[in-house]
PDB file of C-alpha atoms in Angstrom:
ATOM      1  CA  PHE A   1     116.895 119.570  21.000  1.00 76.00           C
ATOM      2  CA  GLN A   2     113.928 120.935  22.910  1.00 92.00           C
ATOM      3  CA  SER A   3     111.909 117.868  21.875  1.00 93.00           C
ATOM      4  CA  VAL A   4     114.425 115.535  23.517  1.00 96.00           C
ATOM      5  CA  ARG A   5     114.301 117.548  26.749  1.00 96.00           C
ATOM      6  CA  ARG A   6     110.518 117.307  26.745  1.00 96.00           C
ATOM      7  CA  LEU A   7     110.678 113.559  26.066  1.00 97.00           C
ATOM      8  CA  CYS A   8     113.189 113.044  28.893  1.00 97.00           C
ATOM      9  CA  GLY A   9     111.096 115.127  31.256  1.00 97.00           C
ATOM     10  CA  PHE A  10     107.962 113.135  30.502  1.00 98.00           C
ATOM     11  CA  ILE A  11     109.809 109.848  30.938  1.00 97.00           C
ATOM     12  CA  ALA A  12     111.348 111.013  34.244  1.00 97.00           C
ATOM     13  CA  ASP A  13     107.923 112.012  35.536  1.00 97.00           C
ATOM     14  CA  ASN A  14     106.132 108.871  34.332  1.00 97.00           C
ATOM     15  CA  PHE A  15     108.562 105.930  34.130  1.00 97.00           C
ATOM     16  CA  ARG A  16     106.830 104.258  37.077  1.00 96.00           C
ATOM     17  CA  GLU A  17     103.642 104.091  34.995  1.00 97.00           C
ATOM     18  CA  ASP A  18     102.774 101.914  32.000  1.00 96.00           C
ATOM     19  CA  ILE A  19     103.931 104.238  29.199  1.00 97.00           C
ATOM     20  CA  ASP A  20     104.696 103.542  25.571  1.00 96.00           C
ATOM     21  CA  CYS A  21     106.220 105.404  22.651  1.00 96.00           C
ATOM     22  CA  ARG A  22     102.923 107.027  21.708  1.00 97.00           C
ATOM     23  CA  ASP A  23     102.482 108.458  25.194  1.00 97.00           C
ATOM     24  CA  ILE A  24     106.041 109.740  25.233  1.00 97.00           C
ATOM     25  CA  ALA A  25     105.777 111.314  21.760  1.00 97.00           C
ATOM     26  CA  ARG A  26     102.420 112.890  22.592  1.00 96.00           C
ATOM     27  CA  SER A  27     104.078 114.729  25.478  1.00 96.00           C
ATOM     28  CA  ALA A  28     106.239 116.624  22.981  1.00 95.00           C
ATOM     29  CA  ASP A  29     103.521 116.942  20.311  1.00 96.00           C
ATOM     30  CA  ILE A  30     105.530 114.934  17.783  1.00 96.00           C
ATOM     31  CA  HIS A  31     104.983 111.735  15.790  1.00 97.00           C
ATOM     32  CA  PRO A  32     106.140 108.532  17.536  1.00 97.00           C
ATOM     33  CA  LYS A  33     108.529 107.591  14.717  1.00 97.00           C
ATOM     34  CA  TYR A  34     110.120 111.025  14.835  1.00 97.00           C
ATOM     35  CA  ALA A  35     110.381 110.801  18.637  1.00 97.00           C
ATOM     36  CA  MET A  36     112.189 107.473  18.369  1.00 97.00           C
ATOM     37  CA  SER A  37     114.539 108.792  15.700  1.00 97.00           C
ATOM     38  CA  VAL A  38     115.459 112.106  17.321  1.00 97.00           C
ATOM     39  CA  PHE A  39     115.868 110.494  20.748  1.00 97.00           C
ATOM     40  CA  LYS A  40     118.164 107.769  19.412  1.00 97.00           C
ATOM     41  CA  ARG A  41     120.254 110.322  17.490  1.00 97.00           C
ATOM     42  CA  SER A  42     120.591 112.585  20.510  1.00 96.00           C
ATOM     43  CA  THR A  43     121.173 110.036  23.266  1.00 96.00           C
ATOM     44  CA  GLY A  44     122.503 106.934  21.534  1.00 97.00           C
ATOM     45  CA  MET A  45     119.774 104.794  23.050  1.00 97.00           C
ATOM     46  CA  SER A  46     116.182 103.987  22.220  1.00 97.00           C
ATOM     47  CA  LEU A  47     113.232 105.318  24.182  1.00 97.00           C
ATOM     48  CA  GLY A  48     112.667 101.826  25.577  1.00 96.00           C
ATOM     49  CA  GLU A  49     116.279 101.490  26.662  1.00 97.00           C
ATOM     50  CA  TYR A  50     116.093 104.848  28.446  1.00 98.00           C
ATOM     51  CA  VAL A  51     112.864 103.935  30.250  1.00 97.00           C
ATOM     52  CA  THR A  52     114.413 100.620  31.302  1.00 97.00           C
ATOM     53  CA  LEU A  53     117.564 102.387  32.529  1.00 97.00           C
ATOM     54  CA  LEU A  54     115.507 104.737  34.708  1.00 97.00           C
ATOM     55  CA  ARG A  55     113.411 101.858  36.058  1.00 97.00           C
ATOM     56  CA  LEU A  56     116.497  99.817  36.928  1.00 96.00           C
ATOM     57  CA  SER A  57     118.152 102.785  38.621  1.00 96.00           C
ATOM     58  CA  TYR A  58     114.978 103.437  40.603  1.00 96.00           C
ATOM     59  CA  ALA A  59     114.748  99.772  41.642  1.00 93.00           C
ATOM     60  CA  GLN A  60     118.391  99.778  42.760  1.00 91.00           C
ATOM     61  CA  ALA A  61     117.770 102.901  44.848  1.00 91.00           C
ATOM     62  CA  LEU A  62     114.738 101.274  46.484  1.00 90.00           C
ATOM     63  CA  LEU A  63     116.761  98.162  47.278  1.00 88.00           C
ATOM     64  CA  ALA A  64     119.594 100.238  48.705  1.00 86.00           C
ATOM     65  CA  ASP A  65     117.150 102.212  50.851  1.00 85.00           C
ATOM     66  CA  ALA A  66     115.707  98.932  52.120  1.00 81.00           C
ATOM     67  CA  GLY A  67     119.196  97.821  53.139  1.00 77.00           C
ATOM     68  CA  ILE A  68     119.225  94.886  50.751  1.00 72.00           C
ATOM     69  CA  GLY A  69     122.666  95.748  49.400  1.00 60.00           C
ATOM     70  CA  ALA A  70     124.223  95.584  45.995  1.00 59.00           C
ATOM     71  CA  VAL A  71     122.378  93.977  43.159  1.00 54.00           C
ATOM     72  CA  VAL A  72     124.313  92.344  40.357  1.00 55.00           C
ATOM     73  CA  LEU A  73     122.646  92.616  36.971  1.00 57.00           C
TER      74      LEU A  73
END
């Protein structure tokens, strides 16, 4: 789905900001409920889960770059 690619792109560009479902859906010019539905169907995870995954991955990379070592979640 092109919409899912646009949603993922917006999230990748903005996950470090305070974004919500409305912001994400607006980036693809679709309704928030539709964005949640199509994203979940395509990826198997919710928009919130995906944002959290990116944020955790980013935090782990920052910790690794700082030489802090492995983080157990």
